[in-house]
CSV table of C-alpha atoms in Angstrom, one decimal:
chain,number,residue,atom,x,y,z
D,1,MET,CA,-146.3,231.7,-29.9
D,2,GLN,CA,-145.2,233.4,-33.1
D,3,GLN,CA,-142.0,234.5,-31.4
D,4,LEU,CA,-141.2,231.0,-30.4
D,5,VAL,CA,-142.1,229.0,-33.5
D,6,GLN,CA,-141.5,229.8,-37.2
D,7,PRO,CA,-144.7,230.0,-39.3
D,8,TRP,CA,-143.7,227.2,-41.7
D,9,LEU,CA,-142.8,224.6,-39.0
D,10,GLU,CA,-146.3,223.2,-38.3
D,11,LYS,CA,-146.9,222.8,-42.1
D,12,LEU,CA,-143.5,221.0,-42.5
D,13,LEU,CA,-144.3,218.6,-39.6
D,14,SER,CA,-147.8,217.7,-41.0
D,15,THR,CA,-146.7,217.3,-44.7
D,16,GLU,CA,-146.6,213.8,-46.2
D,17,PHE,CA,-143.4,213.1,-48.1
D,18,PHE,CA,-142.1,210.5,-50.5
D,19,SER,CA,-145.2,210.1,-52.7
D,20,VAL,CA,-144.5,210.3,-56.5
D,21,CYS,CA,-144.7,213.8,-58.1
D,22,ARG,CA,-147.8,214.2,-60.3
D,23,THR,CA,-145.9,216.3,-62.8
D,24,HIS,CA,-142.6,214.4,-63.0
D,25,GLY,CA,-143.8,210.9,-62.2
D,26,ASP,CA,-141.9,209.2,-65.0
D,27,ALA,CA,-138.5,210.7,-64.0
D,28,ALA,CA,-135.9,209.0,-61.9
D,29,ARG,CA,-135.9,211.4,-59.0
D,30,SER,CA,-139.7,212.1,-58.8
D,31,GLU,CA,-140.1,211.4,-55.0
D,32,ARG,CA,-141.6,214.4,-53.2
D,33,ASN,CA,-139.0,214.9,-50.5
D,34,MET,CA,-138.4,218.6,-50.6
D,35,PHE,CA,-140.1,221.4,-48.6
D,36,CYS,CA,-139.8,225.2,-49.4
D,37,LEU,CA,-139.7,227.4,-46.3
D,38,ASP,CA,-140.6,230.5,-48.4
D,39,CYS,CA,-143.7,229.0,-50.1
D,40,ASN,CA,-144.8,227.0,-47.0
D,41,ASP,CA,-146.8,224.7,-49.3
D,42,GLU,CA,-146.9,221.0,-50.2
D,43,ALA,CA,-143.9,218.7,-50.7
D,44,PHE,CA,-142.3,218.6,-54.2
D,45,CYS,CA,-139.6,216.7,-56.1
D,46,PHE,CA,-136.1,217.5,-57.3
D,47,TYR,CA,-137.3,218.7,-60.7
D,48,CYS,CA,-139.9,221.0,-59.2
D,49,ARG,CA,-137.2,222.6,-57.1
D,50,SER,CA,-135.2,223.3,-60.2
D,51,SER,CA,-138.1,224.9,-62.0
D,52,ARG,CA,-140.2,226.6,-59.3
D,53,HIS,CA,-138.0,227.0,-56.1
D,54,LYS,CA,-134.6,227.9,-57.6
D,55,GLU,CA,-134.0,230.9,-55.4
D,56,HIS,CA,-135.9,229.8,-52.4
D,57,LYS,CA,-134.9,228.3,-49.0
D,58,VAL,CA,-135.5,224.5,-49.5
D,59,ILE,CA,-134.8,221.6,-47.1
D,60,GLN,CA,-134.6,218.0,-48.1
D,61,ILE,CA,-136.4,215.3,-46.1
D,62,ARG,CA,-134.8,211.9,-45.9
D,63,ARG,CA,-136.2,208.6,-44.5
D,64,SER,CA,-134.9,206.2,-41.9
D,65,SER,CA,-136.8,203.1,-40.9
D,66,TYR,CA,-140.0,204.6,-42.4
D,67,HIS,CA,-139.7,207.8,-40.5
D,68,ASP,CA,-138.9,211.3,-41.8
D,69,VAL,CA,-135.6,212.9,-40.8
D,70,VAL,CA,-133.8,216.1,-41.7
D,71,ARG,CA,-130.1,216.7,-41.7
D,72,VAL,CA,-128.9,218.8,-38.8
D,73,SER,CA,-126.6,220.8,-41.2
D,74,GLU,CA,-129.7,222.0,-43.0
D,75,ILE,CA,-132.2,222.6,-40.3
D,76,GLU,CA,-129.9,224.3,-37.8
D,77,LYS,CA,-129.5,227.2,-40.2
D,78,VAL,CA,-133.2,228.1,-39.7
D,79,LEU,CA,-134.3,226.6,-36.4
D,80,ASP,CA,-132.8,226.5,-32.8
D,81,ILE,CA,-132.8,222.7,-32.4
D,82,GLY,CA,-131.5,222.9,-28.8
D,83,GLY,CA,-132.9,220.1,-26.6
D,84,VAL,CA,-133.8,217.7,-29.5
D,85,GLN,CA,-131.9,214.4,-29.7
D,86,THR,CA,-129.7,213.9,-32.7
D,87,TYR,CA,-128.6,210.7,-34.4
D,88,VAL,CA,-126.0,209.7,-37.0
D,89,ILE,CA,-127.4,207.8,-40.0
D,90,ASN,CA,-125.3,207.0,-43.0
D,91,SER,CA,-122.5,209.3,-41.7
D,92,ALA,CA,-124.8,212.4,-41.4
D,93,LYS,CA,-126.3,213.8,-38.2
D,94,VAL,CA,-130.1,214.0,-38.4
D,95,LEU,CA,-133.2,214.8,-36.4
D,96,PHE,CA,-136.6,213.1,-36.6
D,97,LEU,CA,-139.4,215.3,-37.7
D,98,ASN,CA,-142.1,213.7,-35.6
D,99,GLU,CA,-142.7,211.4,-32.6
D,100,ARG,CA,-142.1,207.6,-33.2
D,101,PRO,CA,-143.8,204.8,-31.3
D,102,GLN,CA,-141.6,203.0,-28.8
D,103,PRO,CA,-142.0,199.9,-26.8
D,104,LYS,CA,-142.1,200.1,-23.0
D,105,SER,CA,-139.1,201.9,-21.5
D,106,GLY,CA,-136.2,199.7,-20.4
D,107,LYS,CA,-134.7,199.6,-17.0
D,108,GLY,CA,-132.1,202.2,-16.0
D,109,VAL,CA,-133.4,204.9,-18.4
D,110,SER,CA,-132.5,208.2,-16.8
D,111,ARG,CA,-134.2,210.6,-19.3
D,112,ILE,CA,-137.3,210.5,-21.4
D,113,CYS,CA,-138.9,212.8,-23.9
D,114,GLU,CA,-141.0,215.5,-22.1
D,115,THR,CA,-143.7,215.0,-24.7
D,116,CYS,CA,-144.0,211.3,-25.7
D,117,GLY,CA,-141.9,209.5,-23.1
D,118,ARG,CA,-139.4,208.0,-25.5
D,119,ASN,CA,-135.9,207.1,-24.1
D,120,LEU,CA,-133.3,209.9,-24.4
D,121,LEU,CA,-129.8,210.7,-23.5
D,122,ASP,CA,-129.3,212.9,-20.4
D,123,THR,CA,-128.6,216.1,-22.3
D,124,PHE,CA,-131.8,216.1,-24.4
D,125,ARG,CA,-135.4,217.1,-23.7
D,126,PHE,CA,-137.2,216.0,-26.8
D,127,CYS,CA,-137.0,213.1,-29.3
D,128,SER,CA,-138.1,215.0,-32.4
D,129,LEU,CA,-139.0,218.5,-33.7
D,130,GLY,CA,-142.7,217.7,-33.3
D,131,CYS,CA,-142.3,216.8,-29.7
D,132,LYS,CA,-140.4,220.1,-29.1
D,133,LEU,CA,-143.2,222.0,-30.8
D,134,VAL,CA,-145.7,220.4,-28.4
D,135,GLY,CA,-143.5,221.2,-25.5
D,136,ILE,CA,-143.2,224.9,-26.5
D,137,LYS,CA,-147.0,225.1,-26.9
D,138,ARG,CA,-147.5,223.5,-23.4
D,139,ASN,CA,-144.9,225.3,-21.4
D,140,GLY,CA,-143.3,228.0,-23.5
D,141,ASN,CA,-139.9,227.4,-21.9
D,142,ALA,CA,-138.2,226.5,-25.2
D,143,SER,CA,-138.0,228.2,-28.6
D,144,PHE,CA,-137.2,227.4,-32.2
D,145,MET,CA,-136.1,230.9,-33.0
D,146,LEU,CA,-132.4,231.5,-33.6
D,147,GLU,CA,-131.0,234.3,-31.4
D,148,GLY,CA,-130.6,237.5,-33.4
D,149,VAL,CA,-131.8,235.9,-36.7
D,150,SER,CA,-135.2,236.3,-38.3
D,151,SER,CA,-137.3,233.2,-39.1
D,152,THR,CA,-136.6,233.6,-42.8
D,153,THR,CA,-132.9,234.2,-42.7
D,154,ARG,CA,-130.2,231.6,-42.8
D,155,GLY,CA,-127.7,232.7,-40.2
D,156,VAL,CA,-125.4,232.0,-37.4
D,157,MET,CA,-126.5,229.2,-35.1
D,158,SER,CA,-127.5,230.0,-31.6
D,159,SER,CA,-125.2,229.1,-28.7
D,160,SER,CA,-127.7,226.5,-27.5
D,161,THR,CA,-127.7,224.8,-30.9
D,162,THR,CA,-123.9,224.8,-30.9
D,163,ARG,CA,-123.8,223.2,-27.5
D,164,THR,CA,-126.3,220.6,-28.5
D,165,ARG,CA,-124.4,219.8,-31.6
D,166,ARG,CA,-121.1,219.4,-29.7
D,167,ARG,CA,-122.6,216.9,-27.2
D,168,GLY,CA,-124.9,215.2,-29.7
D,169,MET,CA,-125.2,211.4,-29.4
D,170,MET,CA,-123.9,209.5,-32.4
D,171,MET,CA,-125.9,206.5,-33.5
D,172,ASP,CA,-125.5,204.3,-36.5
D,173,GLU,CA,-128.1,202.8,-38.9
D,174,GLU,CA,-127.7,199.2,-39.9
D,175,GLU,CA,-130.1,197.5,-42.2
D,176,GLN,CA,-132.5,200.5,-42.0
D,177,HIS,CA,-132.7,200.3,-38.2
D,178,ILE,CA,-131.3,202.7,-35.6
D,179,TYR,CA,-129.4,201.3,-32.7
D,180,PRO,CA,-128.0,203.2,-29.7
D,181,ALA,CA,-124.3,203.5,-29.7
D,182,THR,CA,-122.3,201.5,-27.1
D,183,PRO,CA,-121.4,203.9,-24.3
D,184,PRO,CA,-117.6,204.4,-24.0
D,185,SER,CA,-116.0,202.5,-21.3
D,186,SER,CA,-114.5,204.6,-18.5
D,187,THR,CA,-111.7,202.1,-17.7
D,188,ARG,CA,-110.1,199.9,-20.3
D,189,ARG,CA,-108.6,196.7,-19.1
D,190,ARG,CA,-105.5,195.8,-21.0
D,191,LYS,CA,-104.8,192.2,-21.8
D,192,GLY,CA,-101.8,190.8,-20.0
D,193,VAL,CA,-98.9,188.9,-21.5
D,194,PRO,CA,-100.2,185.5,-22.7
D,195,HIS,CA,-99.0,182.5,-20.7
D,196,ARG,CA,-98.7,179.0,-21.8
D,197,ALA,CA,-100.5,176.3,-20.0
D,198,PRO,CA,-98.2,174.2,-17.8
D,199,ASN,CA,-97.1,170.9,-19.4
């Protein structure tokens, strides 16, 4: 399992974010929304990063509709995120950290998350990093390890990550909710020349 999953990932997925920092509680940016891949410890705030994690590899966790997300541009440097569905929220491509509850699947759904059954696009296998982790533990037919890059090195993305990023589904967030994008129409019907009604 060590060859398929970085040692800090499970800690990241089980960490609670967005509580107020005990040390910098009176400051403006005291939300604990940072995680250090080198220390592999608890969440910390912006000010803790400046003082204790200056030279470390740190990722910032963001929130969407009360669920934790991470930007693809940050996480793809340290994880192979191939097979995990991406979303666009506030103009940035993101991944959900953990599984989210979902109402009963709608009709016509062609693909669901292999772990939790959430509706997905055809090209993806998992709805979150947490679901991919469960899938790896069950089947071992996926990996978080970047090809040719150690787990502690920020390096070149794997080819599967690049492919996933290219075909990623774009979704928008409105009023703190995520909605699926309208699929592009294969044939566009042009409006004809307007005609006046007969007199």
